[in-house]
Structure formats: C-alpha cells, structure tokens
Amino acid sequence: MDEIRVEEVTLPRTQRYTDSVFPSALELRTPASISRVVEWVADQRERLLGMTRQHGAVLLRGFPVQVASDFDALINSLRVENFPYKQSLSNAVRVNYTERVFSANEAPPTVRIYLHHELAQTPMFPEFIFFFCEIAPEKGGETPICRSDVLYERLAQSEPQFVQDLEAYGLQYTNVMPSADDLNSGMGRSWQSTLGVASREQAERRLEDLGYSWQWLDDGALRASTPPLPAVREVSPGRKTLFNQLIAAYSGWSDDRNDPSKAIRLGNGQPLDPRAVQCMIDLADALTFDVRWQPTDVVLMDNTLAMHGRRPFEGSRRVLASLANMRTHGPVRVPA
Ligand code: FE2
C-alpha cells in the first residue's frame, strides 16, 4: 500500500479545552485516490470515532471526496449503522443522493438554521452526524458548531435554576406539519413524509405509539406535541450536555404555520423564562466555531456532544449530510 500522510492541523480560532480541541482537524498531505483514502479510513476507524467522541467534531481537509458516492464510501468504511432520513422524524425537507447521503436542508439560502442537536426534539436521534461540502458557497453559508458540554457548564453557573428545571422536567416541542412538502420553510416536511404514513388514521396510530398529542387543522395540516423529552444528557460520567433543540425551536421554528413562541415549553407545561433562554443563546454564540467550507471538506460530528446550524448564504452551496447509530430517549417522568 502506498504511504499516506495525514497530519493534525490547528485551524484559526480553534478552541482549546483541558482534554480536547474544537474542532479537531486532519489534513491529507500526499496525493491519494478516493479508494486509497477509504482504505485508510477503514484502518483508522477506532481512532477517528474516538476523536469524534472526544472533541465533538473532526474536520477532514484535503481528502479527495468529490461527489456524494465518495462521501458514502468514506462513511461506510467507518462501519457505523446508517440512520436513514426516511425513518427519522426530521421536520426538514431533504433529498437523498445515496442510501446514506442526503441534502442537509432544502430551505432557501436566506433561512438561518439555528444551533441544534440533530433530532433531539424527537424520541429517536443519531449518535453521529457527518457533513460533506461538494460546492462551497460564494458568501456566508458557514456551519456554526458549538460544544454543548461547555455550554452546559457555563449556563449552570449563570442560570442554575433554569438548568435544574431543564433536568427535572425536560422539554415539550410542538410543530405544525403541512399536508404537502413546503420548500420555502426550514421545517416544511409534510406529515405524511415525516411520519411515514399515507392516511390520517395511520398518522394517528403512529403518533399514539410515539406518545405525542395532536390536532388536525382546517387546511389539512397537523399540529403535534411531543411527550416531555430529556433536555440534558450525560454523554459520559460527569460530562453533561444541553442535548435538545431549545435554541432552534425558540428562535427559528417560524414559518407560515409555526410561531416560535408556541414551539417549546418545559415538560411540566410551564413557559420558558425568556431571560434565561437569552442567556443560553448569548453563551452559545460566544462558544460557536464557524466551519468555513472548502470543497471536499468532511466533518465528523458527535451529535450528542456538539450542536450545528447553518448561516444564510449567497450563490450555490451543496453540503450533504449522513446520520448514523440510532439512539432513543425519553419520555421524562415529570415530578408532580
Ligand atoms: Fe441539523
């Protein structure tokens, strides 16, 4: 096998913590074919997944990943279980390119997608989310990423009661799903597609299985509320993260059908304290690292440890995503 040289590099504005950096980055220093790189990834699987869990995000730069099928092959060689978009309760409209690879979000360029843990607002979520940049945007379009364990620590210092409430009660999310995909919204996936059903009866059965409550609206849309889901997750002993979609739901669940002020509340039904939420948003902003995409970039993320979003952009941008290792959480037993 040809020698392949990959070096750890430090990106501008990399964050340093006691036992980790954010993000970690590896750069390919020798020319190599995609098949050679796929072999290398298979060989380095333990190390790469270990780094992802330790640091939260690992950028692979300069690897010859040109198209969706290259990205698919690279992820496949990590030997992690695919979590297909079709089976997820994601509210984003996405297009599948391969079995494992889909467009991150079809929402228009002007739509900002706020920081979130992928699918933390549903009972089933992926342990890993992987991104690949096929076409870099001309302007904007960075992927903001944020370490949620650091955010937990800072928020617990600033707003201890709020964090206690989140841990005790969890969060309940409400969203309105249209009766047909709405490509103008970041959360425009139809209820049929979201729930994987064809009729209202099937939808109701599925929602009942999931422990959701619901209401049919006059225009055929469906308003659904989750049971109380955990808002904090212990990812390893003593290491807690704000594993939820609080910021995204509170700031960004907005379209013709959805009003962010009604999208989220504590699991005991109480509204969130706006001052504490603003504190969380400000702390997260200060902890955000922006991934400035270059074509062929791949980012491996531990979805339980770090959040991601999308900045608005101009021009064309194609960032594809892949999810792996389905996990489940909730519902929270809310104390009386
Ligand atoms: Fe996402």
mmCIF file of C-alpha atoms and ligand atoms in Angstrom:
data_model
loop_
_atom_site.group_PDB
_atom_site.id
_atom_site.type_symbol
_atom_site.label_atom_id
_atom_site.label_comp_id
_atom_site.label_asym_id
_atom_site.label_seq_id
_atom_site.Cartn_x
_atom_site.Cartn_y
_atom_site.Cartn_z
ATOM 1 C CA MET A 1 0.000 0.000 0.000
ATOM 2 C CA ASP A 2 1.213 3.488 -0.858
ATOM 3 C CA GLU A 3 2.239 5.623 2.051
ATOM 4 C CA ILE A 4 -0.441 8.111 3.032
ATOM 5 C CA ARG A 5 0.405 11.110 5.164
ATOM 6 C CA VAL A 6 -2.248 12.756 7.300
ATOM 7 C CA GLU A 7 -1.354 15.445 9.829
ATOM 8 C CA GLU A 8 -3.206 17.055 12.685
ATOM 9 C CA VAL A 9 -3.582 20.765 11.975
ATOM 10 C CA THR A 10 -4.792 23.706 14.035
ATOM 11 C CA LEU A 11 -7.378 25.926 12.380
ATOM 12 C CA PRO A 12 -7.598 29.648 13.138
ATOM 13 C CA ARG A 13 -9.791 30.222 16.237
ATOM 14 C CA THR A 14 -9.682 26.559 17.306
ATOM 15 C CA GLN A 15 -10.920 26.272 20.890
ATOM 16 C CA ARG A 16 -8.717 24.552 23.466
ATOM 17 C CA TYR A 17 -10.034 22.675 26.488
ATOM 18 C CA THR A 18 -8.269 20.525 29.096
ATOM 19 C CA ASP A 19 -8.606 17.273 27.192
ATOM 20 C CA SER A 20 -9.860 18.352 23.786
ATOM 21 C CA VAL A 21 -9.803 20.888 20.980
ATOM 22 C CA PHE A 22 -12.753 22.141 18.990
ATOM 23 C CA PRO A 23 -12.779 21.278 16.254
ATOM 24 C CA SER A 24 -10.006 18.785 15.734
ATOM 25 C CA ALA A 25 -8.669 18.782 12.155
ATOM 26 C CA LEU A 26 -6.730 16.345 9.977
ATOM 27 C CA GLU A 27 -5.217 17.264 6.628
ATOM 28 C CA LEU A 28 -4.124 14.903 3.863
ATOM 29 C CA ARG A 29 -0.587 15.836 2.807
ATOM 30 C CA THR A 30 0.042 13.374 -0.015
ATOM 31 C CA PRO A 31 -1.908 12.798 -3.228
ATOM 32 C CA ALA A 32 -4.180 9.781 -2.854
ATOM 33 C CA SER A 33 -7.100 8.220 -4.701
ATOM 34 C CA ILE A 34 -10.521 8.021 -3.062
ATOM 35 C CA SER A 35 -10.248 4.228 -2.837
ATOM 36 C CA ARG A 36 -6.917 4.555 -1.004
ATOM 37 C CA VAL A 37 -8.432 7.098 1.375
ATOM 38 C CA VAL A 38 -11.416 4.835 2.023
ATOM 39 C CA GLU A 39 -8.967 2.061 2.982
ATOM 40 C CA TRP A 40 -7.148 4.469 5.272
ATOM 41 C CA VAL A 41 -10.399 5.480 6.987
ATOM 42 C CA ALA A 42 -11.340 1.813 7.479
ATOM 43 C CA ASP A 43 -7.926 1.242 9.039
ATOM 44 C CA GLN A 44 -8.196 4.353 11.261
ATOM 45 C CA ARG A 45 -11.834 3.731 12.242
ATOM 46 C CA GLU A 46 -11.269 3.421 16.009
ATOM 47 C CA ARG A 47 -9.066 6.479 16.129
ATOM 48 C CA LEU A 48 -11.447 8.631 14.046
ATOM 49 C CA LEU A 49 -14.561 7.680 16.022
ATOM 50 C CA GLY A 50 -12.610 8.104 19.284
ATOM 51 C CA MET A 51 -11.507 11.601 18.243
ATOM 52 C CA THR A 52 -15.066 12.492 17.230
ATOM 53 C CA ARG A 53 -16.398 11.457 20.660
ATOM 54 C CA GLN A 54 -13.582 13.231 22.488
ATOM 55 C CA HIS A 55 -13.518 16.536 20.612
ATOM 56 C CA GLY A 56 -17.086 16.707 19.273
ATOM 57 C CA ALA A 57 -16.047 17.465 15.691
ATOM 58 C CA VAL A 58 -13.248 16.345 13.377
ATOM 59 C CA LEU A 59 -12.611 18.145 10.084
ATOM 60 C CA LEU A 60 -11.010 16.095 7.300
ATOM 61 C CA ARG A 61 -9.450 18.529 4.829
ATOM 62 C CA GLY A 62 -7.758 17.865 1.504
ATOM 63 C CA PHE A 63 -9.166 14.355 1.121
ATOM 64 C CA PRO A 64 -10.286 13.568 -2.461
ATOM 65 C CA VAL A 65 -14.005 13.428 -1.663
ATOM 66 C CA GLN A 66 -15.619 14.899 -4.799
ATOM 67 C CA VAL A 67 -19.175 13.604 -5.017
ATOM 68 C CA ALA A 68 -21.886 12.031 -2.887
ATOM 69 C CA SER A 69 -20.785 8.480 -3.704
ATOM 70 C CA ASP A 70 -17.233 9.228 -2.427
ATOM 71 C CA PHE A 71 -18.696 10.544 0.827
ATOM 72 C CA ASP A 72 -20.962 7.496 1.065
ATOM 73 C CA ALA A 73 -17.949 5.172 0.643
ATOM 74 C CA LEU A 74 -15.946 7.072 3.262
ATOM 75 C CA ILE A 75 -18.767 6.910 5.839
ATOM 76 C CA ASN A 76 -19.375 3.261 5.010
ATOM 77 C CA SER A 77 -15.763 2.465 5.847
ATOM 78 C CA LEU A 78 -16.325 3.830 9.386
ATOM 79 C CA ARG A 79 -18.671 0.839 9.870
ATOM 80 C CA VAL A 80 -21.395 2.734 11.716
ATOM 81 C CA GLU A 81 -25.051 1.871 11.286
ATOM 82 C CA ASN A 82 -26.945 4.047 8.814
ATOM 83 C CA PHE A 83 -29.882 6.076 10.177
ATOM 84 C CA PRO A 84 -31.938 6.772 7.034
ATOM 85 C CA TYR A 85 -33.710 10.126 6.627
ATOM 86 C CA LYS A 86 -36.869 8.220 5.702
ATOM 87 C CA GLN A 87 -37.010 6.644 9.168
ATOM 88 C CA SER A 88 -36.302 9.880 11.019
ATOM 89 C CA LEU A 89 -38.921 12.278 12.359
ATOM 90 C CA SER A 90 -36.919 15.211 10.976
ATOM 91 C CA ASN A 91 -39.052 18.218 10.031
ATOM 92 C CA ALA A 92 -36.643 19.358 7.291
ATOM 93 C CA VAL A 93 -37.248 18.638 3.618
ATOM 94 C CA ARG A 94 -34.272 16.702 2.259
ATOM 95 C CA VAL A 95 -33.288 14.928 -0.929
ATOM 96 C CA ASN A 96 -31.495 11.588 -0.846
ATOM 97 C CA TYR A 97 -28.427 11.232 -3.098
ATOM 98 C CA THR A 98 -27.413 7.752 -1.984
ATOM 99 C CA GLU A 99 -28.711 5.305 0.628
ATOM 100 C CA ARG A 100 -26.762 7.120 3.354
ATOM 101 C CA VAL A 101 -26.333 10.627 1.962
ATOM 102 C CA PHE A 102 -28.890 13.425 1.668
ATOM 103 C CA SER A 103 -29.038 17.203 1.304
ATOM 104 C CA ALA A 104 -28.659 18.811 4.735
ATOM 105 C CA ASN A 105 -31.710 21.049 4.282
ATOM 106 C CA GLU A 106 -33.556 22.279 1.201
ATOM 107 C CA ALA A 107 -34.568 25.554 2.860
ATOM 108 C CA PRO A 108 -33.819 28.733 0.841
ATOM 109 C CA PRO A 109 -30.366 30.406 1.281
ATOM 110 C CA THR A 110 -31.766 33.310 3.288
ATOM 111 C CA VAL A 111 -33.093 30.994 6.000
ATOM 112 C CA ARG A 112 -30.814 30.757 9.021
ATOM 113 C CA ILE A 113 -30.834 27.423 10.793
ATOM 114 C CA TYR A 114 -30.138 27.899 14.484
ATOM 115 C CA LEU A 115 -27.906 25.703 16.621
ATOM 116 C CA HIS A 116 -29.410 22.331 17.479
ATOM 117 C CA HIS A 117 -28.616 18.712 18.206
ATOM 118 C CA GLU A 118 -29.935 16.678 15.291
ATOM 119 C CA LEU A 119 -33.366 15.212 16.111
ATOM 120 C CA ALA A 120 -33.063 15.864 19.861
ATOM 121 C CA GLN A 121 -36.693 17.068 19.608
ATOM 122 C CA THR A 122 -37.851 13.537 18.747
ATOM 123 C CA PRO A 123 -37.593 10.199 20.603
ATOM 124 C CA MET A 124 -35.072 8.846 18.039
ATOM 125 C CA PHE A 125 -31.814 10.596 17.214
ATOM 126 C CA PRO A 126 -28.434 9.746 15.658
ATOM 127 C CA GLU A 127 -25.224 9.462 17.684
ATOM 128 C CA PHE A 128 -23.254 10.826 14.726
ATOM 129 C CA ILE A 129 -23.893 13.388 12.006
ATOM 130 C CA PHE A 130 -21.434 13.717 9.128
ATOM 131 C CA PHE A 131 -21.184 16.580 6.634
ATOM 132 C CA PHE A 132 -19.503 16.854 3.242
ATOM 133 C CA CYS A 133 -19.028 20.022 1.180
ATOM 134 C CA GLU A 134 -19.453 19.388 -2.524
ATOM 135 C CA ILE A 135 -19.943 23.040 -3.518
ATOM 136 C CA ALA A 136 -18.722 25.809 -1.203
ATOM 137 C CA PRO A 137 -20.931 28.910 -1.020
ATOM 138 C CA GLU A 138 -19.645 32.162 -2.523
ATOM 139 C CA LYS A 139 -20.592 34.140 0.555
ATOM 140 C CA GLY A 140 -21.716 33.034 4.028
ATOM 141 C CA GLY A 141 -23.103 29.532 4.454
ATOM 142 C CA GLU A 142 -20.742 28.522 7.252
ATOM 143 C CA THR A 143 -21.824 25.726 9.549
ATOM 144 C CA PRO A 144 -21.727 27.083 13.108
ATOM 145 C CA ILE A 145 -20.858 24.362 15.615
ATOM 146 C CA CYS A 146 -20.930 24.587 19.402
ATOM 147 C CA ARG A 147 -19.750 22.333 22.231
ATOM 148 C CA SER A 148 -22.792 21.576 24.300
ATOM 149 C CA ASP A 149 -20.924 20.275 27.367
ATOM 150 C CA VAL A 150 -19.095 23.583 27.754
ATOM 151 C CA LEU A 151 -22.379 25.397 27.240
ATOM 152 C CA TYR A 152 -23.985 23.266 29.971
ATOM 153 C CA GLU A 153 -21.267 24.215 32.462
ATOM 154 C CA ARG A 154 -21.484 27.932 31.683
ATOM 155 C CA LEU A 155 -25.279 28.026 31.740
ATOM 156 C CA ALA A 156 -25.375 26.091 35.031
ATOM 157 C CA GLN A 157 -23.190 28.837 36.532
ATOM 158 C CA SER A 158 -25.245 31.721 35.134
ATOM 159 C CA GLU A 159 -28.764 30.287 35.346
ATOM 160 C CA PRO A 160 -28.692 27.384 37.857
ATOM 161 C CA GLN A 161 -32.484 27.261 38.390
ATOM 162 C CA PHE A 162 -33.146 27.136 34.650
ATOM 163 C CA VAL A 163 -30.733 24.220 34.221
ATOM 164 C CA GLN A 164 -32.322 22.420 37.194
ATOM 165 C CA ASP A 165 -35.758 22.846 35.614
ATOM 166 C CA LEU A 166 -34.489 21.535 32.280
ATOM 167 C CA GLU A 167 -33.054 18.462 34.018
ATOM 168 C CA ALA A 168 -36.164 17.825 36.123
ATOM 169 C CA TYR A 169 -38.908 18.450 33.563
ATOM 170 C CA GLY A 170 -37.341 18.122 30.119
ATOM 171 C CA LEU A 171 -38.854 19.914 27.137
ATOM 172 C CA GLN A 172 -42.005 19.541 25.088
ATOM 173 C CA TYR A 173 -41.959 20.560 21.419
ATOM 174 C CA THR A 174 -44.909 21.492 19.227
ATOM 175 C CA ASN A 175 -44.828 21.918 15.484
ATOM 176 C CA VAL A 176 -47.289 22.158 12.621
ATOM 177 C CA MET A 177 -46.598 19.891 9.658
ATOM 178 C CA PRO A 178 -48.111 20.790 6.264
ATOM 179 C CA SER A 179 -50.131 18.340 4.166
ATOM 180 C CA ALA A 180 -47.552 18.665 1.337
ATOM 181 C CA ASP A 181 -43.814 19.432 1.446
ATOM 182 C CA ASP A 182 -43.182 23.180 1.712
ATOM 183 C CA LEU A 183 -39.780 24.003 0.203
ATOM 184 C CA ASN A 184 -39.899 27.597 1.459
ATOM 185 C CA SER A 185 -39.555 26.508 5.064
ATOM 186 C CA GLY A 186 -36.688 25.019 7.066
ATOM 187 C CA MET A 187 -39.321 22.793 8.682
ATOM 188 C CA GLY A 188 -41.615 22.142 5.738
ATOM 189 C CA ARG A 189 -41.698 18.331 5.642
ATOM 190 C CA SER A 190 -45.264 17.057 5.243
ATOM 191 C CA TRP A 191 -46.850 14.953 7.983
ATOM 192 C CA GLN A 192 -47.177 12.034 5.570
ATOM 193 C CA SER A 193 -43.434 12.047 4.885
ATOM 194 C CA THR A 194 -42.420 12.843 8.486
ATOM 195 C CA LEU A 195 -44.480 10.014 9.963
ATOM 196 C CA GLY A 196 -44.073 7.640 7.004
ATOM 197 C CA VAL A 197 -47.841 7.252 6.556
ATOM 198 C CA ALA A 198 -50.461 7.708 3.829
ATOM 199 C CA SER A 199 -53.652 8.425 5.784
ATOM 200 C CA ARG A 200 -54.905 10.296 8.844
ATOM 201 C CA GLU A 201 -55.726 7.014 10.598
ATOM 202 C CA GLN A 202 -52.170 5.745 10.119
ATOM 203 C CA ALA A 203 -50.809 9.118 11.290
ATOM 204 C CA GLU A 204 -52.860 8.936 14.490
ATOM 205 C CA ARG A 205 -51.713 5.391 15.206
ATOM 206 C CA ARG A 206 -48.079 6.377 14.735
ATOM 207 C CA LEU A 207 -48.427 9.471 16.957
ATOM 208 C CA GLU A 208 -50.075 7.388 19.647
ATOM 209 C CA ASP A 209 -47.175 4.904 19.549
ATOM 210 C CA LEU A 210 -44.763 7.811 19.938
ATOM 211 C CA GLY A 211 -46.671 9.262 22.903
ATOM 212 C CA TYR A 212 -47.474 12.510 21.034
ATOM 213 C CA SER A 213 -50.667 14.547 21.299
ATOM 214 C CA TRP A 214 -52.112 16.137 18.133
ATOM 215 C CA GLN A 215 -54.740 18.246 16.471
ATOM 216 C CA TRP A 216 -55.865 18.389 12.821
ATOM 217 C CA LEU A 217 -56.106 21.892 11.380
ATOM 218 C CA ASP A 218 -58.625 23.148 8.810
ATOM 219 C CA ASP A 219 -56.120 23.320 5.954
ATOM 220 C CA GLY A 220 -55.141 19.660 6.397
ATOM 221 C CA ALA A 221 -52.017 20.445 8.411
ATOM 222 C CA LEU A 222 -51.227 18.560 11.610
ATOM 223 C CA ARG A 223 -50.176 20.122 14.914
ATOM 224 C CA ALA A 224 -48.233 17.611 17.025
ATOM 225 C CA SER A 225 -46.688 17.877 20.504
ATOM 226 C CA THR A 226 -44.051 15.510 21.830
ATOM 227 C CA PRO A 227 -44.157 13.995 25.297
ATOM 228 C CA PRO A 228 -41.625 15.640 27.678
ATOM 229 C CA LEU A 229 -38.220 14.727 26.234
ATOM 230 C CA PRO A 230 -34.900 14.952 28.114
ATOM 231 C CA ALA A 231 -33.166 18.342 27.760
ATOM 232 C CA VAL A 232 -29.883 17.286 29.353
ATOM 233 C CA ARG A 233 -27.838 14.191 28.535
ATOM 234 C CA GLU A 234 -24.928 12.640 30.411
ATOM 235 C CA VAL A 235 -22.703 11.671 27.468
ATOM 236 C CA SER A 236 -20.048 10.106 29.720
ATOM 237 C CA PRO A 237 -19.730 10.004 33.532
ATOM 238 C CA GLY A 238 -19.853 13.590 34.777
ATOM 239 C CA ARG A 239 -19.983 15.102 31.276
ATOM 240 C CA LYS A 240 -23.411 16.602 30.621
ATOM 241 C CA THR A 241 -24.673 18.353 27.500
ATOM 242 C CA LEU A 242 -27.716 20.505 26.764
ATOM 243 C CA PHE A 243 -28.956 17.850 24.392
ATOM 244 C CA ASN A 244 -32.081 19.493 22.994
ATOM 245 C CA GLN A 245 -33.421 21.827 20.296
ATOM 246 C CA LEU A 246 -34.195 24.689 22.634
ATOM 247 C CA ILE A 247 -32.357 27.433 20.731
ATOM 248 C CA ALA A 248 -33.593 26.307 17.308
ATOM 249 C CA ALA A 249 -37.216 25.892 18.371
ATOM 250 C CA TYR A 250 -37.301 29.124 20.367
ATOM 251 C CA SER A 251 -35.544 31.261 17.733
ATOM 252 C CA GLY A 252 -36.193 29.580 14.472
ATOM 253 C CA TRP A 253 -39.301 27.409 14.311
ATOM 254 C CA SER A 254 -41.012 30.039 12.284
ATOM 255 C CA ASP A 255 -42.898 29.812 9.000
ATOM 256 C CA ASP A 256 -46.441 30.327 7.698
ATOM 257 C CA ARG A 257 -47.710 27.655 10.106
ATOM 258 C CA ASN A 258 -45.354 27.877 13.065
ATOM 259 C CA ASP A 259 -44.960 30.526 15.746
ATOM 260 C CA PRO A 260 -41.734 30.058 17.740
ATOM 261 C CA SER A 261 -43.377 31.362 20.930
ATOM 262 C CA LYS A 262 -45.630 28.285 20.879
ATOM 263 C CA ALA A 263 -42.994 25.768 19.771
ATOM 264 C CA ILE A 264 -41.421 24.853 23.077
ATOM 265 C CA ARG A 265 -42.151 24.734 26.810
ATOM 266 C CA LEU A 266 -40.910 22.883 29.865
ATOM 267 C CA GLY A 267 -42.129 19.301 30.230
ATOM 268 C CA ASN A 268 -44.443 20.400 33.088
ATOM 269 C CA GLY A 269 -46.239 22.740 30.660
ATOM 270 C CA GLN A 270 -44.665 25.960 32.008
ATOM 271 C CA PRO A 271 -43.284 28.520 29.521
ATOM 272 C CA LEU A 272 -39.531 29.076 29.338
ATOM 273 C CA ASP A 273 -38.009 32.058 31.125
ATOM 274 C CA PRO A 274 -37.087 34.404 28.220
ATOM 275 C CA ARG A 275 -34.172 35.927 30.165
ATOM 276 C CA ALA A 276 -32.598 32.508 30.824
ATOM 277 C CA VAL A 277 -33.113 31.478 27.194
ATOM 278 C CA GLN A 278 -31.431 34.694 26.022
ATOM 279 C CA CYS A 279 -28.516 33.915 28.339
ATOM 280 C CA MET A 280 -28.240 30.438 26.775
ATOM 281 C CA ILE A 281 -28.300 31.927 23.249
ATOM 282 C CA ASP A 282 -25.617 34.501 24.117
ATOM 283 C CA LEU A 283 -23.365 31.890 25.739
ATOM 284 C CA ALA A 284 -23.797 29.583 22.727
ATOM 285 C CA ASP A 285 -22.950 32.421 20.317
ATOM 286 C CA ALA A 286 -19.745 33.098 22.228
ATOM 287 C CA LEU A 287 -18.807 29.384 22.056
ATOM 288 C CA THR A 288 -19.587 28.977 18.355
ATOM 289 C CA PHE A 289 -16.937 27.956 15.851
ATOM 290 C CA ASP A 290 -17.789 28.595 12.200
ATOM 291 C CA VAL A 291 -16.799 25.885 9.740
ATOM 292 C CA ARG A 292 -15.844 27.792 6.578
ATOM 293 C CA TRP A 293 -16.334 25.189 3.918
ATOM 294 C CA GLN A 294 -13.837 24.258 1.239
ATOM 295 C CA PRO A 295 -14.868 21.781 -1.449
ATOM 296 C CA THR A 296 -14.040 18.154 -0.410
ATOM 297 C CA ASP A 297 -14.215 19.011 3.312
ATOM 298 C CA VAL A 298 -15.760 16.347 5.526
ATOM 299 C CA VAL A 299 -16.769 16.944 9.158
ATOM 300 C CA LEU A 300 -17.437 14.058 11.543
ATOM 301 C CA MET A 301 -19.568 15.125 14.494
ATOM 302 C CA ASP A 302 -20.691 13.524 17.738
ATOM 303 C CA ASN A 303 -24.295 14.728 17.729
ATOM 304 C CA THR A 304 -24.667 14.157 21.477
ATOM 305 C CA LEU A 305 -21.690 16.411 22.291
ATOM 306 C CA ALA A 306 -21.887 19.283 19.798
ATOM 307 C CA MET A 307 -24.626 21.293 18.073
ATOM 308 C CA HIS A 308 -24.682 22.549 14.490
ATOM 309 C CA GLY A 309 -26.647 25.042 12.371
ATOM 310 C CA ARG A 310 -26.404 26.879 9.034
ATOM 311 C CA ARG A 311 -25.662 30.512 8.292
ATOM 312 C CA PRO A 312 -27.527 32.182 5.413
ATOM 313 C CA PHE A 313 -25.572 32.272 2.157
ATOM 314 C CA GLU A 314 -25.390 33.628 -1.379
ATOM 315 C CA GLY A 315 -24.706 31.647 -4.530
ATOM 316 C CA SER A 316 -24.830 27.902 -4.744
ATOM 317 C CA ARG A 317 -23.893 25.700 -1.826
ATOM 318 C CA ARG A 318 -24.099 21.972 -1.580
ATOM 319 C CA VAL A 319 -23.375 20.464 1.810
ATOM 320 C CA LEU A 320 -24.564 16.880 2.178
ATOM 321 C CA ALA A 321 -25.207 15.001 5.397
ATOM 322 C CA SER A 322 -25.367 11.463 6.733
ATOM 323 C CA LEU A 323 -26.651 10.172 10.085
ATOM 324 C CA ALA A 324 -25.536 7.082 11.983
ATOM 325 C CA ASN A 325 -26.231 4.962 15.066
ATOM 326 C CA MET A 326 -29.824 5.481 16.103
ATOM 327 C CA ARG A 327 -30.383 6.111 19.824
ATOM 328 C CA THR A 328 -33.591 6.772 21.761
ATOM 329 C CA HIS A 329 -34.515 8.984 24.712
ATOM 330 C CA GLY A 330 -37.464 9.952 26.897
ATOM 331 C CA PRO A 331 -40.125 10.457 27.855
ATOM 332 C CA VAL A 332 -39.237 12.259 31.085
ATOM 333 C CA ARG A 333 -41.322 11.401 34.146
ATOM 334 C CA VAL A 334 -42.297 14.858 35.274
ATOM 335 C CA PRO A 335 -42.438 15.190 39.087
ATOM 336 C CA ALA A 336 -45.918 16.161 40.346
HETATM 337 FE FE FE2 B 1 -29.406 19.619 11.574
#
